[in-house]
């Protein structure tokens, strides 16, 4: 062999670039494009040594944000304060031509550290030029993920899809940007393929803000709490109804600030049952939207015969809470909707969810430290037997509280839900504005992009994100989760069924039969009753399609499901069997009552 060839062989020859698809349809990718061509993407983030993930999103000065209509500009505000992108938000890629029908294996969502595939639902929209993927369960925190379109996909033009020119080098681990090369260069290996097998991709890192918020919650649980003044009690249903107040810390800041800005006084409604020897078990009650802590009377009169006490405090923007402005509609204010400007503020919505849970966590801590609720010197409640019952909005708020605290032993969340972007846009409160927003943006696909970015900004407050830490992957010292019941209506117009499904999936609940509508990833339990079905914990998702109304059987809806004949029996059975000292029982109320099907 000639000397020159020997030297070349010894030094190695340049690697041949991957033979990427050169089809007529191409992924659109440009982090600076004002149309926002892909999201999320670590190309839209910057290094931040103070972040637990080492980065933070950087869209505040992006031209896409600047071009948003003024009424929508507040919705994704705060994203740059996150430690990464959303764990439950939609992911989208865009193309200069139309995609074809998606075949199995065309799209994958993969954790790059393990190569594990994550379940999702995929949508082709915007005249075939946008691929939107919705994770079916929350992604892991502080983890790098890739969404990819395989080169095996056949576009509508009959050819494969070409990767964006700006990504081709990075997908092979090269290119001019080491930040991108490190991330995109790991994709093919994690998927077990060659770079040329990829047609489109985005790589992003999820936030770890839940851990920081939980640290605040832990500090609150360790503080000393006291009642502010004496109780005012009166006779009520042979027991007592008392009013007290306490001071709580307000931790609202960029989202939740470890250094509280102020203290405020919160009013508490207390219901103590008659004829109970010794301290009574207690339920913290979470009221519905546009309601107040007084709604707890509905639960108290039902559980008094069980010897159970009930306490309740107002959510932010409701009742006598210091944040409530009597001139505002409570529901709109809580959801960050400004009716005067018809705008949607995602940061306000997220703060309202999280601070309400922190208010209730401080109440829970107070109940444990001073269980003498009526001030007579004797403990009225048993701090070792605490339940949470939250209806509607209270059901959405439940996962955060139960994940933050190790002290709640049972949770019932009638007509609860998760995934804030879906709730804010499709509930009866938000849906009224959706048509306006779509019209302002020009089309539905553009609205979906706004929802994806808004969800990423609100994500650390999402009930479904917190739900991932309720039964599994606990944040505190408790080894297992609480007993949990999530009953929903398949016809709910206020907390839409898809939000209940999102919460059930995040909790990884078994689906208690009868199954009205099958839900992907939820495994049917077999015939009810169900008890201790998850390593000694009772947990289940139950669907209502009908309730008894007098002599008639009518379709279930938001208002008649929690305390209708069937819903009340199921809830009280769940509570009563827990009070008896064993694992609680989830019944099929239709079988118990012989409720006929809808006609």
Coordinates of C-alpha atoms in Angstrom, one line a residue:
X1 CA 0.0 0.0 0.0
X2 CA 1.5 3.4 -0.9
X3 CA 2.7 5.4 2.1
X4 CA 0.1 8.2 1.7
X5 CA -2.8 5.7 1.7
X6 CA -1.3 4.0 4.8
X7 CA -1.2 7.4 6.6
X8 CA -4.8 8.1 5.6
X9 CA -5.9 4.7 6.8
X10 CA -4.1 5.2 10.1
X11 CA -5.7 8.6 10.7
X12 CA -9.2 7.5 9.6
X13 CA -11.3 9.0 6.8
X14 CA -14.1 11.5 7.2
X15 CA -17.4 9.8 8.0
X16 CA -20.0 9.6 5.3
X17 CA -22.9 11.9 6.1
X18 CA -26.2 10.1 6.6
X19 CA -28.3 9.5 3.5
X20 CA -31.3 11.4 4.7
X21 CA -34.6 11.2 2.8
X22 CA -34.8 13.9 0.1
X23 CA -38.5 13.8 -0.5
X24 CA -40.4 16.9 -1.5
X25 CA -42.0 17.4 1.9
X26 CA -39.7 18.8 4.6
X27 CA -39.9 19.5 8.3
X28 CA -40.0 23.2 9.0
X29 CA -37.4 24.0 11.7
X30 CA -36.1 27.4 12.7
X31 CA -36.0 28.4 16.4
X32 CA -36.3 32.1 15.5
X33 CA -39.2 31.8 13.1
X34 CA -42.1 34.0 14.2
X35 CA -44.5 31.3 13.2
X36 CA -43.2 29.0 16.0
X37 CA -42.4 25.9 13.9
X38 CA -41.8 23.4 16.6
X39 CA -42.5 23.2 20.4
X40 CA -41.2 22.3 22.8
X41 CA -37.6 22.3 21.8
X42 CA -34.4 22.9 23.8
X43 CA -33.4 25.2 20.9
X44 CA -35.9 27.5 22.5
X45 CA -34.1 27.3 25.9
X46 CA -30.9 28.8 27.4
X47 CA -28.4 27.4 29.9
X48 CA -29.2 28.4 33.5
X49 CA -26.9 27.0 36.2
X50 CA -29.5 28.0 38.8
X51 CA -32.1 25.7 37.3
X52 CA -32.4 22.1 38.5
X53 CA -32.3 21.0 34.9
X54 CA -29.5 23.3 33.9
X55 CA -31.7 25.3 31.5
X56 CA -34.9 27.3 31.2
X57 CA -37.2 28.2 28.3
X58 CA -36.5 31.5 26.6
X59 CA -39.6 32.6 24.7
X60 CA -40.4 35.9 26.4
X61 CA -38.6 37.9 23.6
X62 CA -39.5 35.5 20.8
X63 CA -41.3 37.1 17.8
X64 CA -44.1 34.6 18.1
X65 CA -44.9 35.8 21.6
X66 CA -44.8 39.4 20.5
X67 CA -47.3 38.7 17.7
X68 CA -49.9 37.2 20.0
X69 CA -53.2 39.1 20.2
X70 CA -53.1 41.2 23.4
X71 CA -56.0 39.2 24.9
X72 CA -53.9 36.0 24.6
X73 CA -50.4 37.4 25.5
X74 CA -50.9 36.7 29.3
X75 CA -51.8 33.1 28.7
X76 CA -48.3 31.7 28.1
X77 CA -46.6 34.3 30.3
X78 CA -44.3 32.8 32.9
X79 CA -42.9 30.0 30.7
X80 CA -39.4 31.5 31.0
X81 CA -39.7 31.1 34.8
X82 CA -40.0 27.3 34.5
X83 CA -37.0 25.0 34.8
X84 CA -38.0 23.2 31.6
X85 CA -40.9 22.4 29.3
X86 CA -44.2 20.8 30.2
X87 CA -44.7 17.3 31.4
X88 CA -48.3 17.2 30.1
X89 CA -48.3 19.7 27.3
X90 CA -48.9 19.0 23.6
X91 CA -45.8 18.7 21.3
X92 CA -46.0 19.8 17.7
X93 CA -43.9 19.7 14.5
X94 CA -44.7 21.5 11.3
X95 CA -44.0 20.7 7.6
X96 CA -44.1 22.5 4.3
X97 CA -46.3 19.8 2.8
X98 CA -49.0 17.4 3.9
X99 CA -48.4 14.3 5.9
X100 CA -50.1 11.1 5.0
X101 CA -52.0 8.7 7.3
X102 CA -50.0 7.8 10.3
X103 CA -49.0 4.1 10.5
X104 CA -47.8 2.2 13.5
X105 CA -44.2 3.2 14.3
X106 CA -44.3 6.4 12.3
X107 CA -44.2 8.6 15.4
X108 CA -42.4 7.9 18.7
X109 CA -42.0 9.8 21.9
X110 CA -39.0 8.5 23.8
X111 CA -37.1 9.3 27.0
X112 CA -33.5 9.7 25.8
X113 CA -31.9 8.5 29.1
X114 CA -33.7 5.1 28.9
X115 CA -34.9 4.7 25.4
X116 CA -38.4 4.0 26.8
X117 CA -41.4 4.9 24.7
X118 CA -44.1 7.1 26.2
X119 CA -47.8 6.6 25.3
X120 CA -49.4 9.4 23.3
X121 CA -52.2 10.3 21.0
X122 CA -51.3 11.9 17.6
X123 CA -53.2 14.4 15.5
X124 CA -52.5 15.6 12.0
X125 CA -54.0 19.0 11.5
X126 CA -53.6 22.4 9.8
X127 CA -54.4 20.9 6.4
X128 CA -52.0 18.1 7.1
X129 CA -49.0 20.3 7.8
X130 CA -48.9 20.0 11.6
X131 CA -48.3 17.0 13.7
X132 CA -49.5 17.4 17.3
X133 CA -48.8 14.8 19.9
X134 CA -50.5 14.7 23.3
X135 CA -48.8 12.6 26.0
X136 CA -51.4 10.3 27.7
X137 CA -49.6 10.4 31.0
X138 CA -47.3 13.0 32.5
X139 CA -43.7 12.8 31.4
X140 CA -41.0 12.3 34.0
X141 CA -39.5 15.5 35.5
X142 CA -36.1 16.8 34.6
X143 CA -35.8 14.4 31.7
X144 CA -34.8 14.9 28.1
X145 CA -37.4 13.6 25.5
X146 CA -37.5 13.3 21.8
X147 CA -40.5 13.3 19.5
X148 CA -39.6 11.9 16.1
X149 CA -41.2 11.1 12.8
X150 CA -39.7 8.1 11.1
X151 CA -38.4 8.1 7.5
X152 CA -40.8 5.2 6.9
X153 CA -43.7 7.7 7.0
X154 CA -45.3 8.2 3.6
X155 CA -46.4 11.8 3.0
X156 CA -49.5 12.7 1.0
X157 CA -47.2 13.3 -2.1
X158 CA -46.1 9.6 -1.9
X159 CA -42.6 10.3 -0.8
X160 CA -40.8 10.3 2.5
X161 CA -40.3 13.4 4.6
X162 CA -36.9 15.2 4.5
X163 CA -35.4 16.4 7.8
X164 CA -35.0 20.2 8.1
X165 CA -31.6 21.2 6.7
X166 CA -30.7 23.0 9.9
X167 CA -31.2 19.7 11.9
X168 CA -29.4 17.2 9.6
X169 CA -26.0 17.8 11.1
X170 CA -27.3 17.8 14.7
X171 CA -29.1 14.5 14.2
X172 CA -25.8 13.0 13.2
X173 CA -24.1 14.4 16.3
X174 CA -22.4 17.3 14.4
X175 CA -23.3 20.6 13.0
X176 CA -22.3 24.1 14.1
X177 CA -24.1 24.2 17.4
X178 CA -22.8 22.0 20.2
X179 CA -26.0 22.6 22.3
X180 CA -28.1 21.0 19.6
X181 CA -25.5 18.3 18.6
X182 CA -25.5 17.0 22.2
X183 CA -29.2 16.7 22.3
X184 CA -30.2 15.7 18.8
X185 CA -27.2 13.6 18.3
X186 CA -28.5 11.2 21.1
X187 CA -31.8 10.6 19.4
X188 CA -30.9 7.8 16.9
X189 CA -29.0 5.8 19.5
X190 CA -31.8 6.1 22.1
X191 CA -34.3 4.9 19.5
X192 CA -32.0 2.1 18.3
X193 CA -32.0 3.4 14.7
X194 CA -29.6 5.3 12.3
X195 CA -29.9 9.1 11.8
X196 CA -31.0 8.5 8.3
X197 CA -34.1 6.7 9.7
X198 CA -35.3 10.0 11.0
X199 CA -37.4 12.5 9.1
X200 CA -38.3 15.0 11.8
X201 CA -37.6 15.5 15.5
X202 CA -37.7 17.8 18.4
X203 CA -35.8 17.3 21.6
X204 CA -36.8 19.0 24.9
X205 CA -36.2 18.8 28.6
X206 CA -39.1 18.6 31.1
X207 CA -39.2 20.9 34.2
X208 CA -38.6 19.9 37.8
X209 CA -40.7 22.7 39.4
X210 CA -42.9 20.3 41.3
X211 CA -39.9 19.4 43.5
X212 CA -39.3 23.1 44.4
X213 CA -43.0 23.6 45.2
X214 CA -43.0 20.5 47.3
X215 CA -40.1 21.9 49.2
X216 CA -42.2 25.0 50.1
X217 CA -45.1 22.7 51.1
X218 CA -42.7 20.7 53.3
X219 CA -41.6 23.9 55.1
X220 CA -45.2 24.9 55.7
X221 CA -46.0 21.5 57.1
X222 CA -43.2 21.9 59.6
X223 CA -44.2 25.3 60.8
X224 CA -46.1 26.1 64.0
X225 CA -49.7 27.0 63.3
X226 CA -52.3 28.6 65.7
X227 CA -55.9 29.6 65.5
X228 CA -56.5 33.4 65.3
X229 CA -59.0 34.0 68.1
X230 CA -61.7 31.9 69.7
X231 CA -64.3 29.8 68.0
X232 CA -67.9 30.9 67.4
X233 CA -70.1 27.9 67.6
X234 CA -73.8 27.2 67.4
X235 CA -76.0 24.1 67.4
X236 CA -76.4 22.5 63.9
X237 CA -78.2 19.2 63.2
X238 CA -77.7 18.1 66.9
X239 CA -73.9 18.8 66.5
X240 CA -72.0 22.0 66.2
X241 CA -71.2 24.4 63.4
X242 CA -68.2 26.6 64.3
X243 CA -66.4 29.5 62.6
X244 CA -62.8 30.1 63.2
X245 CA -59.9 31.7 61.4
X246 CA -56.1 31.4 61.1
X247 CA -53.2 33.1 59.4
X248 CA -51.6 31.5 56.4
X249 CA -48.6 32.5 54.3
X250 CA -49.1 33.7 50.7
X251 CA -46.3 32.2 48.6
X252 CA -47.4 33.6 45.2
X253 CA -44.5 35.1 43.3
X254 CA -43.2 34.3 39.8
X255 CA -45.2 31.1 40.5
X256 CA -44.7 29.9 44.1
X257 CA -41.9 31.8 45.9
X258 CA -40.1 30.0 48.8
X259 CA -40.0 33.4 50.6
X260 CA -43.7 34.4 51.2
X261 CA -44.7 37.9 50.4
X262 CA -47.4 38.3 53.1
X263 CA -49.7 36.6 55.6
X264 CA -53.5 36.6 55.3
X265 CA -56.3 35.6 57.5
X266 CA -58.5 32.8 56.3
X267 CA -62.0 31.9 57.6
X268 CA -62.7 28.2 58.3
X269 CA -66.1 26.5 58.5
X270 CA -66.2 23.6 61.0
X271 CA -68.9 20.9 61.4
X272 CA -68.6 18.7 64.5
X273 CA -70.9 15.6 64.6
X274 CA -73.1 14.7 67.6
X275 CA -72.7 11.7 69.9
X276 CA -69.0 10.9 69.1
X277 CA -67.0 9.5 71.9
X278 CA -63.5 10.9 71.6
X279 CA -61.9 12.7 68.6
X280 CA -63.8 12.2 65.3
X281 CA -62.2 11.5 61.9
X282 CA -62.3 14.6 59.7
X283 CA -62.7 15.4 56.1
X284 CA -61.2 18.5 54.6
X285 CA -63.8 19.7 52.0
X286 CA -62.9 21.3 48.7
X287 CA -65.8 23.3 47.2
X288 CA -66.8 23.7 43.6
X289 CA -66.1 26.7 41.3
X290 CA -68.3 29.7 41.9
X291 CA -69.1 28.4 45.4
X292 CA -67.6 28.7 48.8
X293 CA -66.6 26.8 52.0
X294 CA -70.3 26.9 53.0
X295 CA -70.9 24.2 50.4
X296 CA -69.3 21.8 53.0
X297 CA -72.7 21.6 54.7
X298 CA -73.8 19.3 51.9
X299 CA -71.1 16.8 52.9
X300 CA -71.5 17.4 56.7
X301 CA -75.1 16.5 56.8
X302 CA -74.4 13.2 54.9
X303 CA -71.4 12.2 57.1
X304 CA -72.7 13.3 60.5
X305 CA -74.5 9.9 60.9
X306 CA -71.0 8.3 60.3
X307 CA -69.5 10.3 63.2
X308 CA -67.3 12.3 60.8
X309 CA -66.3 16.0 61.2
X310 CA -65.9 18.4 58.2
X311 CA -63.8 21.5 57.8
X312 CA -63.5 23.8 54.8
X313 CA -61.7 26.9 53.7
X314 CA -62.4 29.1 50.6
X315 CA -60.3 28.7 47.4
X316 CA -58.6 31.8 46.1
X317 CA -61.0 34.3 44.5
X318 CA -64.0 32.6 46.3
X319 CA -66.1 33.3 49.3
X320 CA -64.4 35.4 52.0
X321 CA -60.9 34.7 50.7
X322 CA -58.8 37.9 50.9
X323 CA -58.2 37.7 47.1
X324 CA -61.9 37.7 46.2
X325 CA -63.2 40.9 44.6
X326 CA -66.9 41.0 45.0
X327 CA -67.1 42.8 41.6
X328 CA -65.6 39.8 39.8
X329 CA -67.2 36.5 38.8
X330 CA -65.4 34.0 41.1
X331 CA -65.0 31.3 38.4
X332 CA -63.6 33.8 35.8
X333 CA -61.1 35.3 38.3
X334 CA -59.9 31.9 39.5
X335 CA -59.3 30.7 35.9
X336 CA -57.4 33.9 35.1
X337 CA -60.1 35.2 32.8
X338 CA -60.5 39.0 32.8
X339 CA -64.0 39.7 31.6
X340 CA -63.3 43.4 31.0
X341 CA -60.6 42.6 28.4
X342 CA -61.7 39.0 27.5
X343 CA -58.1 37.9 28.3
X344 CA -56.7 34.7 29.8
X345 CA -53.9 34.9 32.3
X346 CA -52.2 31.5 32.7
X347 CA -49.8 32.6 35.5
X348 CA -52.8 33.8 37.6
X349 CA -54.6 30.5 37.0
X350 CA -51.6 28.5 38.0
X351 CA -51.0 30.6 41.1
X352 CA -54.6 30.2 42.2
X353 CA -54.4 26.4 42.0
X354 CA -51.1 26.1 43.8
X355 CA -51.8 28.7 46.6
X356 CA -55.2 27.2 47.3
X357 CA -53.5 23.9 47.9
X358 CA -50.9 25.6 50.1
X359 CA -53.7 27.4 52.1
X360 CA -55.3 24.0 52.7
X361 CA -52.0 22.4 53.6
X362 CA -51.6 25.0 56.3
X363 CA -55.1 24.3 57.5
X364 CA -54.2 20.6 57.6
X365 CA -51.1 21.3 59.6
X366 CA -53.1 23.4 62.1
X367 CA -55.7 20.6 62.5
X368 CA -52.9 18.2 63.4
X369 CA -51.3 20.6 65.9
X370 CA -54.4 21.9 67.5
X371 CA -57.4 19.5 67.1
X372 CA -59.5 21.4 69.6
X373 CA -61.7 23.1 67.1
X374 CA -64.4 24.5 69.3
X375 CA -62.0 25.8 72.0
X376 CA -63.4 23.8 74.9
X377 CA -60.0 22.2 75.8
X378 CA -60.7 18.8 74.3
X379 CA -59.6 17.4 71.0
X380 CA -62.5 17.3 68.6
X381 CA -60.8 15.5 65.6
X382 CA -58.4 12.7 65.2
X383 CA -55.3 14.0 63.4
X384 CA -54.4 10.5 62.4
X385 CA -57.7 10.0 60.4
X386 CA -57.8 12.8 57.8
X387 CA -59.6 12.5 54.5
X388 CA -60.0 14.9 51.6
X389 CA -63.3 15.2 49.7
X390 CA -63.3 17.6 46.8
X391 CA -66.1 18.1 44.4
X392 CA -65.7 19.8 40.9
X393 CA -63.0 22.4 41.4
X394 CA -62.3 20.8 44.8
X395 CA -61.7 17.6 42.8
X396 CA -59.2 19.3 40.6
X397 CA -57.4 20.7 43.6
X398 CA -57.2 17.4 45.4
X399 CA -54.2 15.8 43.7
X400 CA -51.9 18.7 44.6
X401 CA -52.8 18.7 48.3
X402 CA -52.7 14.9 48.6
X403 CA -49.3 14.8 46.8
X404 CA -47.9 17.6 49.0
X405 CA -49.0 16.0 52.2
X406 CA -48.3 12.5 53.7
X407 CA -51.1 13.0 56.2
X408 CA -54.2 12.5 54.0
X409 CA -55.3 8.8 54.2
X410 CA -58.3 8.9 51.8
X411 CA -59.3 11.1 48.9
X412 CA -62.6 11.3 47.0
X413 CA -62.6 13.5 44.0
X414 CA -66.2 13.5 42.5
X415 CA -66.3 15.1 39.0
X416 CA -62.6 16.1 39.3
X417 CA -60.2 16.4 36.4
X418 CA -56.8 17.5 35.1
X419 CA -54.9 19.0 32.2
X420 CA -55.4 22.7 32.7
X421 CA -55.2 23.8 29.1
X422 CA -58.1 21.5 28.3
X423 CA -60.1 22.6 31.3
X424 CA -59.5 26.3 30.7
X425 CA -60.5 26.0 27.0
X426 CA -63.3 23.4 27.0
X427 CA -65.1 23.8 30.3
X428 CA -68.3 25.7 30.2
X429 CA -66.5 28.7 31.5
X430 CA -63.7 28.7 29.0
X431 CA -65.4 27.3 25.9
X432 CA -67.3 30.6 25.5
X433 CA -64.1 32.3 24.7
X434 CA -62.5 29.6 22.5
X435 CA -64.3 30.6 19.3
X436 CA -63.1 34.2 19.8
X437 CA -59.5 33.1 20.3
X438 CA -59.6 30.9 17.2
X439 CA -61.0 33.7 15.2
X440 CA -58.3 36.1 16.4
X441 CA -55.5 33.6 15.6
X442 CA -56.9 32.6 12.2
X443 CA -57.4 28.9 12.6
X444 CA -57.8 26.0 15.1
X445 CA -54.2 24.8 14.6
X446 CA -52.8 28.1 15.7
X447 CA -55.0 27.9 18.8
X448 CA -53.6 24.5 19.6
X449 CA -50.1 26.0 19.4
X450 CA -51.1 28.6 22.0
X451 CA -52.6 25.9 24.2
X452 CA -49.4 23.9 24.0
X453 CA -47.2 26.9 25.1
X454 CA -49.8 27.9 27.7
X455 CA -49.9 24.4 29.2
X456 CA -46.1 24.4 29.5
X457 CA -46.3 27.7 31.4
X458 CA -49.1 26.4 33.8
X459 CA -47.8 22.8 33.9
X460 CA -46.3 22.9 37.5
X461 CA -49.8 23.6 38.8
X462 CA -51.7 21.0 36.8
X463 CA -53.7 18.5 38.8
X464 CA -52.6 15.7 36.5
X465 CA -48.9 16.5 36.9
X466 CA -49.3 16.3 40.7
X467 CA -51.4 13.2 40.3
X468 CA -48.3 11.4 39.0
X469 CA -47.0 11.7 42.6
X470 CA -50.2 10.6 44.5
X471 CA -50.2 6.8 44.3
X472 CA -46.8 6.3 42.8
X473 CA -43.5 8.2 42.9
X474 CA -44.4 9.9 46.2
X475 CA -42.6 13.1 47.0
X476 CA -42.5 12.8 50.7
X477 CA -41.7 10.0 53.2
X478 CA -45.0 8.0 52.8
X479 CA -44.3 4.8 51.0
X480 CA -47.8 4.4 49.5
X481 CA -50.6 6.6 48.4
X482 CA -54.0 7.2 50.0
X483 CA -57.1 5.3 49.1
X484 CA -58.7 7.2 46.2
X485 CA -62.0 7.3 44.4
X486 CA -62.5 9.4 41.2
X487 CA -66.1 9.2 39.9
X488 CA -67.0 11.3 36.8
X489 CA -69.9 11.9 34.5
X490 CA -69.3 10.9 30.8
X491 CA -71.6 13.8 29.9
X492 CA -70.0 16.5 32.2
X493 CA -70.4 19.9 30.7
X494 CA -68.3 21.8 33.4
X495 CA -65.3 19.5 34.0
X496 CA -65.2 17.9 30.5
X497 CA -64.9 14.1 30.4
X498 CA -61.4 14.3 28.8
X499 CA -60.1 16.1 31.8
X500 CA -61.4 13.4 34.1
X501 CA -59.7 10.8 31.9
X502 CA -56.4 12.8 32.0
X503 CA -56.5 12.7 35.8
X504 CA -57.3 9.0 35.9
X505 CA -54.4 8.2 33.6
X506 CA -52.0 10.4 35.6
X507 CA -53.1 8.6 38.8
X508 CA -52.9 5.2 36.9
X509 CA -56.2 4.2 38.3
X510 CA -57.9 0.9 37.7
X511 CA -61.2 1.3 35.9
X512 CA -64.0 0.0 38.2
X513 CA -66.7 -1.8 36.2
X514 CA -69.1 -1.3 34.6
X515 CA -67.0 0.4 32.0
X516 CA -69.2 2.9 30.2
X517 CA -66.5 4.1 27.8
X518 CA -63.2 2.2 27.6
X519 CA -60.1 4.4 28.4
X520 CA -56.7 3.6 26.9
X521 CA -54.1 2.7 29.6
X522 CA -56.8 2.0 32.3
X523 CA -57.3 -1.6 33.2
X524 CA -60.8 -2.8 34.2
X525 CA -61.0 -4.2 37.7
X526 CA -63.5 -6.9 37.1
X527 CA -66.9 -6.8 38.7
X528 CA -67.2 -4.5 41.8
X529 CA -67.0 -4.2 44.8
X530 CA -63.3 -3.4 44.8
X531 CA -61.1 -3.1 47.9
X532 CA -57.4 -3.1 48.6
X533 CA -56.8 -3.6 44.9
X534 CA -53.4 -1.8 44.7
X535 CA -51.1 -3.5 47.2
X536 CA -53.6 -2.8 50.1
X537 CA -54.7 0.6 48.7
X538 CA -58.2 0.9 47.3
X539 CA -58.3 3.1 44.2
X540 CA -60.5 3.4 41.2
X541 CA -62.0 5.4 38.4
X542 CA -65.7 5.1 37.9
X543 CA -67.9 6.5 35.1
X544 CA -71.5 7.6 35.5
X545 CA -73.8 7.8 32.5
X546 CA -77.1 8.0 34.4
X547 CA -78.5 8.8 37.8
X548 CA -81.9 8.3 39.5
X549 CA -84.0 11.4 39.7
X550 CA -87.2 10.7 41.6
X551 CA -88.9 7.9 39.7
X552 CA -86.9 8.6 36.5
X553 CA -83.5 7.6 35.3
X554 CA -81.8 10.6 33.6
X555 CA -78.4 11.3 32.0
X556 CA -75.6 12.1 34.4
X557 CA -74.2 15.6 34.4
X558 CA -71.9 17.7 36.4
X559 CA -74.5 18.8 39.0
X560 CA -76.3 15.6 39.6
X561 CA -73.4 13.1 39.8
X562 CA -71.7 13.8 43.1
X563 CA -74.8 13.7 45.4
X564 CA -77.3 11.9 43.2
X565 CA -78.7 8.7 44.6
X566 CA -76.0 6.5 43.1
X567 CA -73.1 9.0 43.7
X568 CA -74.1 9.5 47.3
X569 CA -74.3 5.8 48.0
X570 CA -70.9 5.2 46.4
X571 CA -69.2 8.0 48.3
X572 CA -70.7 7.2 51.7
X573 CA -69.9 3.5 51.3
X574 CA -66.3 4.5 50.4
X575 CA -66.1 6.7 53.6
X576 CA -67.9 4.3 55.9
X577 CA -65.9 1.3 55.1
X578 CA -62.7 3.4 55.7
X579 CA -64.0 4.5 59.0
X580 CA -64.6 0.9 60.0
X581 CA -60.8 0.5 60.1
X582 CA -60.2 -1.7 57.0
X583 CA -59.5 -0.9 53.4
X584 CA -62.4 1.1 52.0
X585 CA -64.7 -0.4 49.3
X586 CA -65.7 1.0 45.9
X587 CA -69.1 -0.3 45.0
X588 CA -71.0 -0.4 41.7
X589 CA -74.0 1.7 42.7
X590 CA -76.0 0.6 39.6
X591 CA -75.8 -3.0 40.8
X592 CA -76.5 -2.2 44.4
X593 CA -79.6 -0.1 43.5
X594 CA -80.7 -2.0 40.4
X595 CA -80.6 1.2 38.4
X596 CA -81.9 0.4 34.8
X597 CA -79.9 1.7 31.8
X598 CA -80.8 4.9 30.0
X599 CA -83.5 4.5 27.4

